[in-house]
């Protein structure tokens, strides 16, 4: 017997129509060097329909890739909907990538047009001749003052929009590609992930659920995580779907500007990587705000950071885990009710975990070679593997030998994790960041967490450096808080009661800053290269 329910496709234009019909009066604010500009979803929806018309006028193919190169903004949100709702494929380019990677990605995806924020135009324009399929470059005014050359390929966003007719959105096939995003590619070439309408709608529903970000009409949401990085963690679709007001930082990503925006705009929910919140903390501490949750993930969320927020800002950090390949949100750490009466330390321990898979995602830990399941005892570790309708099955035209899925259909994450009896995930490390000492593994994440709990430490990254006897040994790279001084012994003494003796770093290097990747995570690859020849004390 078959179910007798309607078979409506799960397409992004359903989100668009929902916000257009029901939440027209909710506001979208975008920051810029010239101040905050505001609009409503009603106006945004009109403009988005016209933008659909612009894509037609420019002659973008029926499933053409529509590149973007810009900050989080209202216009970027127009592109987020106009491209997929006309059957095209949104392709967000990461503005912080190296030129060669950008060229590779734009050519690999075959972008036909790229929409570029004026403030970052000088980063993009020198590459345009290397991007073989790009026929049009559309400049978006974002308060930047970069000089725009006179070139027939360039047009102005607002001029095009003013001349265009609004179009109807009606995507019938939920399996169509809606957008694509390349992972930063710490090894090999960047790899393309292609989201479908269906995966995007299901991911949106999951992000909206209270066990994840729980956005609603009551919220003012501010995605700090870039729209060019893993879909701004789904907030760019979830906030409109829920009718949450939106606040975009635009190019104003300085910690103080972010803190001011949170306070001035009455932001209730925001999200970004740990380094962002590390920077914002001193500017937000002690101020009045309306935040109910600060989402954080993308790399390990230090317990000390979450606790500092609890003490100084009044709310701890909400950890989530995910990857570009999982749309990206796959698990989150909302505290179950039984923790209500727990003491602060127990709560902090639990918050330091990546949490429970969102409904719709299944997770397992296995031996990466044999695929043998590891017990959920919070001690055994294994490769974390996931499956679900918003997890990628394969990459877009991958290089030879790149396999994302196991033979039995699970997605390999490259993360090493333990799971407790409830299946709450604790990320031990990324496979490539584990430190291999005498055949045993040391978790760089655990060591960093322990070092960062030292009151004088601002940031710490631990990498393995070659060792003649043990293969690799940990080197701690430590950034002290401004004005602080500390010695190697002080750091090691602090660690002694916190970690196993053989985990203690062989050396501590005090550095000015931990190098960051294009999306603001610790770049351990850079540190490993820097200290490849490091001679450890014997
Ligand atoms: P990349 O960092 O390679 O550019 P992603 O942004 O897709 O690509 O990052 C995904 C990775 O980020 C995960 O595989 C994991 O290693 C790390 N990560 C994400 N969330 C967390 C978290 N809460 N704790 C620890 N690591 C995390």
Coordinates of C-alpha atoms and ligand atoms in Angstrom, one line a residue:
X1 CA 0.0 0.0 0.0
X2 CA 1.3 3.5 -0.9
X3 CA 0.9 6.6 1.2
X4 CA -1.7 9.0 -0.3
X5 CA -0.1 12.3 0.5
X6 CA 0.9 15.1 -2.0
X7 CA 4.4 14.8 -3.4
X8 CA 5.4 18.4 -3.4
X9 CA 9.1 18.9 -4.3
X10 CA 11.4 20.2 -1.6
X11 CA 12.7 23.2 -3.5
X12 CA 14.2 26.6 -2.4
X13 CA 11.5 28.6 -4.1
X14 CA 9.1 27.3 -1.4
X15 CA 11.3 29.0 1.2
X16 CA 11.2 32.1 -0.9
X17 CA 7.4 32.2 -1.3
X18 CA 7.0 31.5 2.4
X19 CA 9.0 34.5 3.5
X20 CA 7.6 36.7 0.7
X21 CA 4.0 35.9 1.7
X22 CA 4.3 35.9 5.5
X23 CA 7.2 37.9 6.7
X24 CA 7.4 40.8 4.4
X25 CA 7.8 43.3 7.2
X26 CA 10.7 41.7 8.9
X27 CA 14.0 43.6 8.4
X28 CA 17.3 42.9 6.9
X29 CA 20.2 45.2 8.0
X30 CA 23.6 45.3 6.4
X31 CA 26.6 47.1 7.9
X32 CA 29.2 49.0 5.8
X33 CA 31.9 51.6 6.4
X34 CA 29.2 54.2 5.5
X35 CA 26.7 52.9 8.2
X36 CA 23.9 50.4 8.4
X37 CA 21.5 50.1 5.4
X38 CA 18.0 48.5 6.0
X39 CA 15.3 46.9 4.0
X40 CA 12.4 44.5 4.5
X41 CA 11.9 41.0 3.2
X42 CA 9.1 42.4 1.0
X43 CA 11.6 44.7 -0.7
X44 CA 14.3 42.1 -0.8
X45 CA 11.8 39.6 -2.4
X46 CA 10.9 42.1 -5.2
X47 CA 14.6 42.7 -5.8
X48 CA 15.4 39.0 -5.8
X49 CA 12.7 38.4 -8.5
X50 CA 14.3 41.2 -10.6
X51 CA 17.7 39.6 -10.1
X52 CA 16.3 36.5 -11.6
X53 CA 15.4 38.7 -14.6
X54 CA 19.0 40.0 -14.6
X55 CA 20.4 36.4 -14.9
X56 CA 18.1 35.9 -17.9
X57 CA 19.3 39.2 -19.5
X58 CA 22.9 38.3 -19.0
X59 CA 22.2 35.0 -20.9
X60 CA 23.3 32.7 -18.1
X61 CA 22.6 29.1 -19.1
X62 CA 19.6 27.2 -17.6
X63 CA 21.9 25.5 -15.1
X64 CA 24.7 28.0 -15.3
X65 CA 27.0 28.6 -12.3
X66 CA 26.5 32.0 -10.7
X67 CA 29.6 32.9 -8.8
X68 CA 29.7 35.3 -5.9
X69 CA 32.7 37.0 -4.3
X70 CA 31.6 39.0 -1.4
X71 CA 30.8 39.6 2.3
X72 CA 27.6 38.7 4.1
X73 CA 25.1 41.2 2.8
X74 CA 21.5 41.7 1.7
X75 CA 22.6 41.5 -2.0
X76 CA 24.4 38.2 -1.3
X77 CA 21.1 37.0 0.1
X78 CA 19.4 38.1 -3.1
X79 CA 21.9 35.9 -5.0
X80 CA 21.4 33.0 -2.6
X81 CA 17.8 32.8 -3.8
X82 CA 17.7 34.2 -7.4
X83 CA 20.3 31.7 -8.7
X84 CA 18.7 28.4 -7.5
X85 CA 15.1 29.7 -7.8
X86 CA 15.7 30.2 -11.5
X87 CA 17.3 26.7 -11.9
X88 CA 20.9 28.1 -11.8
X89 CA 23.6 27.1 -9.4
X90 CA 24.9 29.5 -6.8
X91 CA 28.6 29.2 -6.4
X92 CA 30.1 31.1 -3.5
X93 CA 33.8 31.8 -3.9
X94 CA 35.9 32.2 -0.8
X95 CA 37.4 35.7 -1.0
X96 CA 40.3 34.7 1.2
X97 CA 41.7 31.9 -1.0
X98 CA 45.0 32.1 -2.8
X99 CA 44.7 33.4 -6.4
X100 CA 45.6 30.0 -7.9
X101 CA 42.9 28.3 -5.9
X102 CA 40.3 30.8 -7.0
X103 CA 41.2 30.3 -10.6
X104 CA 41.1 26.5 -10.2
X105 CA 37.7 26.6 -8.5
X106 CA 36.0 29.1 -10.9
X107 CA 37.2 27.0 -13.9
X108 CA 36.4 23.7 -12.3
X109 CA 32.8 24.9 -11.5
X110 CA 32.6 26.7 -14.9
X111 CA 31.3 30.0 -13.5
X112 CA 29.6 32.1 -16.2
X113 CA 29.2 35.3 -14.1
X114 CA 30.7 36.5 -10.8
X115 CA 29.0 39.0 -8.6
X116 CA 31.8 40.9 -6.7
X117 CA 31.6 43.3 -3.8
X118 CA 33.4 46.6 -4.6
X119 CA 35.6 46.4 -1.5
X120 CA 37.1 43.1 -2.7
X121 CA 37.1 43.9 -6.4
X122 CA 40.9 44.4 -6.5
X123 CA 41.4 40.8 -5.2
X124 CA 39.2 39.4 -8.0
X125 CA 39.8 41.5 -11.1
X126 CA 43.5 40.5 -11.7
X127 CA 42.3 36.9 -12.0
X128 CA 39.5 37.4 -14.5
X129 CA 41.5 36.5 -17.5
X130 CA 42.5 33.2 -15.9
X131 CA 38.9 32.2 -15.4
X132 CA 38.0 30.8 -18.8
X133 CA 34.2 30.6 -18.6
X134 CA 33.5 33.9 -16.8
X135 CA 31.8 36.2 -19.3
X136 CA 30.3 38.8 -16.9
X137 CA 31.4 40.5 -13.7
X138 CA 28.8 42.4 -11.8
X139 CA 29.9 44.9 -9.1
X140 CA 28.0 45.3 -5.9
X141 CA 28.4 48.6 -4.0
X142 CA 29.3 47.7 -0.4
X143 CA 30.8 51.0 0.8
X144 CA 34.2 50.1 -0.7
X145 CA 36.0 52.6 -2.9
X146 CA 38.0 50.4 -5.2
X147 CA 38.5 51.8 -8.7
X148 CA 36.4 50.0 -11.3
X149 CA 38.0 49.9 -14.8
X150 CA 36.1 50.5 -18.0
X151 CA 35.6 47.0 -19.4
X152 CA 32.7 45.6 -21.4
X153 CA 32.5 42.6 -19.1
X154 CA 31.8 44.7 -16.1
X155 CA 28.3 46.0 -15.1
X156 CA 26.8 47.5 -12.0
X157 CA 24.4 45.5 -9.9
X158 CA 21.9 48.3 -9.2
X159 CA 21.8 49.4 -12.8
X160 CA 21.0 45.9 -14.0
X161 CA 18.4 45.5 -11.4
X162 CA 16.6 48.7 -12.3
X163 CA 16.4 47.6 -15.9
X164 CA 15.2 44.1 -15.2
X165 CA 11.7 42.6 -15.0
X166 CA 10.7 40.4 -12.0
X167 CA 10.4 36.7 -12.8
X168 CA 8.4 33.8 -11.4
X169 CA 10.2 31.1 -9.5
X170 CA 9.0 27.6 -10.1
X171 CA 11.5 24.8 -9.7
X172 CA 9.8 21.4 -10.1
X173 CA 12.7 19.0 -9.6
X174 CA 14.1 18.8 -6.0
X175 CA 17.1 16.8 -7.2
X176 CA 18.5 19.7 -9.2
X177 CA 21.7 21.3 -8.0
X178 CA 21.0 24.5 -6.1
X179 CA 24.5 25.6 -5.0
X180 CA 28.0 24.5 -4.7
X181 CA 30.9 25.2 -2.3
X182 CA 34.5 24.1 -2.4
X183 CA 36.2 22.8 0.7
X184 CA 39.4 24.7 1.5
X185 CA 41.5 21.7 0.5
X186 CA 44.1 21.3 3.1
X187 CA 45.5 18.5 0.9
X188 CA 45.2 18.2 -2.9
X189 CA 43.0 20.4 -5.0
X190 CA 39.9 22.0 -3.5
X191 CA 36.9 19.7 -3.8
X192 CA 33.5 20.7 -4.9
X193 CA 30.4 19.9 -2.9
X194 CA 27.1 20.2 -4.9
X195 CA 23.9 20.8 -2.8
X196 CA 20.5 19.9 -4.2
X197 CA 17.3 21.8 -3.6
X198 CA 16.1 18.9 -1.5
X199 CA 19.2 18.7 0.6
X200 CA 19.1 22.4 1.2
X201 CA 15.4 22.4 2.3
X202 CA 15.9 19.5 4.6
X203 CA 19.1 21.1 6.1
X204 CA 17.1 24.3 6.6
X205 CA 14.4 22.5 8.5
X206 CA 17.1 20.8 10.7
X207 CA 18.9 24.1 11.4
X208 CA 15.5 25.6 12.4
X209 CA 14.8 22.9 14.9
X210 CA 15.3 23.8 18.6
X211 CA 17.9 21.1 19.0
X212 CA 20.0 23.1 16.5
X213 CA 19.7 26.9 16.2
X214 CA 16.0 27.1 16.8
X215 CA 15.4 30.2 14.7
X216 CA 11.9 31.7 14.8
X217 CA 10.0 34.9 14.1
X218 CA 11.2 36.1 17.5
X219 CA 14.8 36.1 16.5
X220 CA 17.3 38.6 15.1
X221 CA 19.9 36.4 13.4
X222 CA 23.4 37.6 12.6
X223 CA 25.6 35.1 10.6
X224 CA 29.2 36.1 11.1
X225 CA 30.3 32.9 9.5
X226 CA 30.8 33.9 5.9
X227 CA 28.2 33.2 3.2
X228 CA 31.2 32.1 1.2
X229 CA 32.0 29.4 3.8
X230 CA 29.7 26.4 3.9
X231 CA 26.4 28.3 3.3
X232 CA 26.8 30.5 6.4
X233 CA 25.9 27.3 8.3
X234 CA 22.4 27.4 6.8
X235 CA 21.4 30.6 8.4
X236 CA 20.9 32.4 5.1
X237 CA 18.1 30.0 4.3
X238 CA 16.9 29.3 7.8
X239 CA 16.4 32.9 8.9
X240 CA 14.1 33.8 5.9
X241 CA 12.3 30.5 6.3
X242 CA 11.5 31.3 9.9
X243 CA 10.9 35.0 9.3
X244 CA 13.8 36.0 11.7
X245 CA 15.1 39.5 11.1
X246 CA 18.6 39.4 9.6
X247 CA 21.7 41.4 10.4
X248 CA 24.7 41.2 8.1
X249 CA 28.2 42.5 9.1
X250 CA 29.1 43.3 5.5
X251 CA 32.8 44.1 5.2
X252 CA 32.8 45.3 8.9
X253 CA 34.3 42.1 10.4
X254 CA 36.5 43.8 13.0
X255 CA 35.7 42.4 16.5
X256 CA 34.6 45.8 17.9
X257 CA 32.3 46.4 14.9
X258 CA 30.7 43.0 15.4
X259 CA 30.2 43.5 19.1
X260 CA 28.6 46.9 18.5
X261 CA 26.3 45.4 15.8
X262 CA 25.2 42.7 18.2
X263 CA 24.3 45.3 20.9
X264 CA 22.9 48.0 18.6
X265 CA 20.7 45.7 16.5
X266 CA 19.4 43.6 19.3
X267 CA 20.8 40.4 17.8
X268 CA 19.4 37.3 19.5
X269 CA 21.3 34.6 17.6
X270 CA 24.7 34.7 16.0
X271 CA 27.3 32.1 14.8
X272 CA 30.9 32.0 13.8
X273 CA 34.2 30.1 14.3
X274 CA 36.0 30.2 17.7
X275 CA 38.6 32.8 16.6
X276 CA 35.8 35.3 15.9
X277 CA 34.4 34.9 19.4
X278 CA 37.9 35.0 20.9
X279 CA 38.3 38.5 19.3
X280 CA 34.8 39.7 20.1
X281 CA 34.8 38.8 23.8
X282 CA 36.6 41.8 25.3
X283 CA 34.3 44.1 23.3
X284 CA 31.1 42.4 24.4
X285 CA 32.0 41.6 28.0
X286 CA 29.8 43.4 30.5
X287 CA 27.5 45.0 27.9
X288 CA 23.8 44.7 27.7
X289 CA 22.6 42.6 24.9
X290 CA 19.7 40.4 23.8
X291 CA 21.7 37.3 22.7
X292 CA 20.1 33.9 23.5
X293 CA 22.7 31.7 21.7
X294 CA 26.1 32.1 20.2
X295 CA 26.6 29.2 17.7
X296 CA 30.2 28.1 17.2
X297 CA 32.0 25.3 15.4
X298 CA 34.2 24.7 12.4
X299 CA 37.0 23.8 14.8
X300 CA 37.3 22.7 18.4
X301 CA 35.5 25.2 20.7
X302 CA 37.8 25.7 23.7
X303 CA 36.0 25.1 27.0
X304 CA 37.8 28.1 28.4
X305 CA 36.3 30.3 25.7
X306 CA 32.8 29.1 26.4
X307 CA 33.2 29.6 30.1
X308 CA 34.6 33.1 29.6
X309 CA 31.5 33.9 27.6
X310 CA 29.3 32.5 30.4
X311 CA 31.1 34.6 33.0
X312 CA 31.6 37.8 31.1
X313 CA 28.8 37.9 28.6
X314 CA 26.2 35.9 30.5
X315 CA 25.7 33.0 28.2
X316 CA 28.0 30.1 27.2
X317 CA 28.8 29.1 23.6
X318 CA 26.6 26.6 21.8
X319 CA 28.8 24.2 20.0
X320 CA 27.9 22.6 16.6
X321 CA 29.8 20.3 14.4
X322 CA 29.7 19.9 10.7
X323 CA 31.6 20.2 7.4
X324 CA 31.1 21.7 4.0
X325 CA 30.2 18.2 3.0
X326 CA 27.4 18.0 5.5
X327 CA 25.7 21.3 4.3
X328 CA 27.3 21.9 7.0
X329 CA 25.4 21.4 10.3
X330 CA 25.3 17.8 11.4
X331 CA 25.3 17.8 15.2
X332 CA 24.8 20.3 18.0
X333 CA 25.4 20.6 21.7
X334 CA 22.1 21.9 23.2
X335 CA 22.2 20.7 26.8
X336 CA 19.6 18.0 27.6
X337 CA 17.3 18.7 30.4
X338 CA 19.0 16.4 32.9
X339 CA 21.9 18.9 33.0
X340 CA 19.7 21.6 34.4
X341 CA 20.8 20.9 38.0
X342 CA 24.3 19.9 37.1
X343 CA 27.2 21.9 38.4
X344 CA 29.1 24.4 36.2
X345 CA 32.0 22.1 35.6
X346 CA 29.8 19.2 34.4
X347 CA 27.8 21.5 32.1
X348 CA 31.1 23.0 30.7
X349 CA 32.4 19.5 30.0
X350 CA 29.2 18.6 28.1
X351 CA 29.3 21.8 26.1
X352 CA 32.8 21.1 25.1
X353 CA 31.5 18.2 23.0
X354 CA 30.2 18.4 19.4
X355 CA 26.9 17.0 20.6
X356 CA 24.1 14.8 19.3
X357 CA 23.6 14.3 15.6
X358 CA 20.6 16.4 14.4
X359 CA 17.5 14.4 13.6
X360 CA 18.1 13.3 10.0
X361 CA 21.8 12.6 10.4
X362 CA 23.2 9.2 11.7
X363 CA 26.7 9.0 13.0
X364 CA 29.1 6.1 13.8
X365 CA 32.8 5.7 14.7
X366 CA 34.7 3.0 13.0
X367 CA 38.2 1.7 12.4
X368 CA 39.0 3.6 9.2
X369 CA 40.5 0.5 7.5
X370 CA 38.3 -2.4 8.6
X371 CA 35.1 -0.3 9.2
X372 CA 34.7 -2.2 12.4
X373 CA 32.3 -0.3 14.7
X374 CA 33.9 1.2 17.9
X375 CA 32.0 1.1 21.2
X376 CA 30.2 4.2 22.4
X377 CA 32.1 4.3 25.7
X378 CA 33.6 7.8 25.3
X379 CA 37.1 6.1 25.4
X380 CA 37.4 4.2 22.1
X381 CA 38.0 6.5 19.2
X382 CA 37.5 5.9 15.5
X383 CA 36.8 7.8 12.3
X384 CA 33.6 9.6 12.5
X385 CA 31.3 8.7 9.6
X386 CA 27.9 10.1 8.9
X387 CA 24.9 9.6 6.6
X388 CA 21.7 11.5 5.9
X389 CA 20.0 13.5 3.2
X390 CA 22.2 16.6 3.6
X391 CA 25.5 14.7 3.6
X392 CA 27.4 14.6 0.3
X393 CA 27.6 11.3 -1.6
X394 CA 30.5 12.3 -3.8
X395 CA 32.5 15.3 -4.9
X396 CA 31.9 17.2 -8.2
X397 CA 34.3 15.7 -10.8
X398 CA 36.9 14.8 -8.2
X399 CA 40.6 14.1 -8.9
X400 CA 41.4 10.4 -9.4
X401 CA 41.4 8.4 -6.2
X402 CA 39.4 10.9 -4.1
X403 CA 36.6 8.9 -2.4
X404 CA 34.2 10.5 0.0
X405 CA 32.0 7.5 0.8
X406 CA 32.7 4.0 2.2
X407 CA 31.6 0.9 0.3
X408 CA 28.6 0.6 2.6
X409 CA 27.4 4.2 1.9
X410 CA 28.6 6.3 4.8
X411 CA 30.5 9.6 4.4
X412 CA 34.0 9.7 5.6
X413 CA 34.7 12.8 7.6
X414 CA 38.4 12.6 8.3
X415 CA 37.7 13.4 11.9
X416 CA 38.6 11.2 14.8
X417 CA 36.0 11.0 17.5
X418 CA 34.7 9.2 20.6
X419 CA 31.0 8.8 21.3
X420 CA 29.4 8.4 24.7
X421 CA 26.6 6.1 25.6
X422 CA 24.0 8.5 24.2
X423 CA 26.0 8.9 21.0
X424 CA 27.1 12.4 21.9
X425 CA 30.2 13.1 19.8
X426 CA 33.5 14.3 21.2
X427 CA 35.9 15.3 18.4
X428 CA 39.3 14.1 19.3
X429 CA 41.1 15.5 16.3
X430 CA 41.3 15.7 12.6
X431 CA 43.1 12.6 11.3
X432 CA 45.8 14.8 9.8
X433 CA 46.4 16.8 13.0
X434 CA 46.8 13.8 15.4
X435 CA 50.3 13.6 16.8
X436 CA 51.8 10.1 16.4
X437 CA 54.2 9.4 19.3
X438 CA 55.7 6.0 19.6
X439 CA 52.8 4.4 17.8
X440 CA 50.3 6.0 20.1
X441 CA 48.1 9.0 19.2
X442 CA 48.0 12.3 21.0
X443 CA 45.0 14.6 20.5
X444 CA 46.2 18.1 19.6
X445 CA 42.7 19.4 20.4
X446 CA 42.8 18.1 24.0
X447 CA 46.2 19.6 24.6
X448 CA 45.1 23.0 23.1
X449 CA 42.1 23.0 25.3
X450 CA 44.2 22.3 28.4
X451 CA 46.7 25.0 27.5
X452 CA 44.0 27.6 26.7
X453 CA 42.6 27.1 30.2
X454 CA 45.7 28.9 31.5
X455 CA 44.7 32.4 32.5
X456 CA 47.5 34.1 30.7
X457 CA 47.0 32.2 27.4
X458 CA 45.0 33.8 24.6
X459 CA 45.4 31.0 21.9
X460 CA 47.3 27.8 21.6
X461 CA 47.9 25.4 18.7
X462 CA 49.8 22.1 19.1
X463 CA 51.5 20.4 16.2
X464 CA 53.5 17.2 15.9
X465 CA 57.2 17.8 14.9
X466 CA 59.5 15.0 13.8
X467 CA 61.4 13.2 16.5
X468 CA 64.1 10.6 15.9
X469 CA 62.9 8.2 18.6
X470 CA 59.2 8.7 18.9
X471 CA 58.4 9.6 15.3
X472 CA 56.6 12.8 16.3
X473 CA 56.3 14.8 19.5
X474 CA 54.0 17.7 20.4
X475 CA 55.2 21.3 20.1
X476 CA 52.9 23.8 21.8
X477 CA 52.7 27.2 20.0
X478 CA 51.3 29.7 22.5
X479 CA 50.0 33.2 22.2
X480 CA 49.8 35.1 25.4
X481 CA 47.1 37.6 26.3
X482 CA 48.3 41.3 25.8
X483 CA 50.7 42.4 28.4
X484 CA 51.2 38.9 29.9
X485 CA 54.5 37.1 30.4
X486 CA 55.0 33.4 31.0
X487 CA 57.7 30.8 30.8
X488 CA 57.7 27.3 29.2
X489 CA 57.8 25.8 32.7
X490 CA 54.7 27.7 33.8
X491 CA 52.7 26.3 30.9
X492 CA 54.0 22.7 31.4
X493 CA 53.3 22.9 35.2
X494 CA 49.7 24.0 34.4
X495 CA 49.3 21.0 32.0
X496 CA 50.7 18.3 34.4
X497 CA 47.5 17.6 36.3
X498 CA 45.4 17.9 33.1
X499 CA 47.0 15.5 30.7
X500 CA 48.9 12.2 30.6
X501 CA 52.6 12.6 31.3
X502 CA 53.6 11.3 27.9
X503 CA 51.3 13.9 26.2
X504 CA 53.3 16.8 27.7
X505 CA 54.7 18.9 24.9
X506 CA 58.4 18.6 24.4
X507 CA 58.7 22.3 23.9
X508 CA 56.6 25.5 24.1
X509 CA 57.1 28.3 21.5
X510 CA 55.7 31.7 22.3
X511 CA 54.4 33.2 19.1
X512 CA 52.6 36.5 18.3
X513 CA 49.6 34.9 16.5
X514 CA 48.4 31.5 15.4
X515 CA 48.3 31.5 11.6
X516 CA 44.7 31.2 10.3
X517 CA 43.1 29.5 7.3
X518 CA 40.9 31.3 4.7
X519 CA 37.9 30.7 7.0
X520 CA 39.6 31.8 10.2
X521 CA 40.6 28.4 11.6
X522 CA 44.0 27.6 13.1
X523 CA 46.2 26.6 10.2
X524 CA 48.2 23.8 11.7
X525 CA 49.5 23.0 8.2
X526 CA 51.3 26.4 8.2
X527 CA 52.6 25.7 11.7
X528 CA 53.8 22.3 10.7
X529 CA 55.6 23.7 7.8
X530 CA 57.1 26.5 9.9
X531 CA 58.4 24.1 12.5
X532 CA 59.3 21.1 10.2
X533 CA 63.0 21.5 11.0
X534 CA 62.4 22.3 14.7
X535 CA 65.0 20.7 16.9
X536 CA 63.3 19.5 20.1
X537 CA 65.3 19.4 23.3
X538 CA 66.6 15.9 23.8
Ligands
LIG1 P1 38.0 23.0 6.1 O1 38.2 23.3 7.5 O2 38.7 21.8 5.6 O3 38.0 24.2 5.2 P2 35.2 22.7 6.7 O4 35.0 24.1 6.9 O5 34.2 22.0 5.9 O6 36.5 22.5 5.8 O7 35.5 22.1 8.0 C1 35.1 20.9 8.5 C2 36.0 20.4 9.6 O8 36.0 21.4 10.7 C3 35.5 19.1 10.3 O9 35.9 18.0 9.5 C4 36.2 19.2 11.6 O10 37.5 18.8 11.6 C5 36.2 20.7 11.9 N1 35.1 21.0 12.9 C6 33.9 21.5 12.6 N2 33.2 21.6 13.7 C7 33.9 21.2 14.8 C8 33.8 21.2 16.2 N3 32.7 21.5 16.8 N4 34.8 20.7 16.9 C9 36.0 20.3 16.3 N5 36.2 20.4 15.0 C10 35.2 20.8 14.2

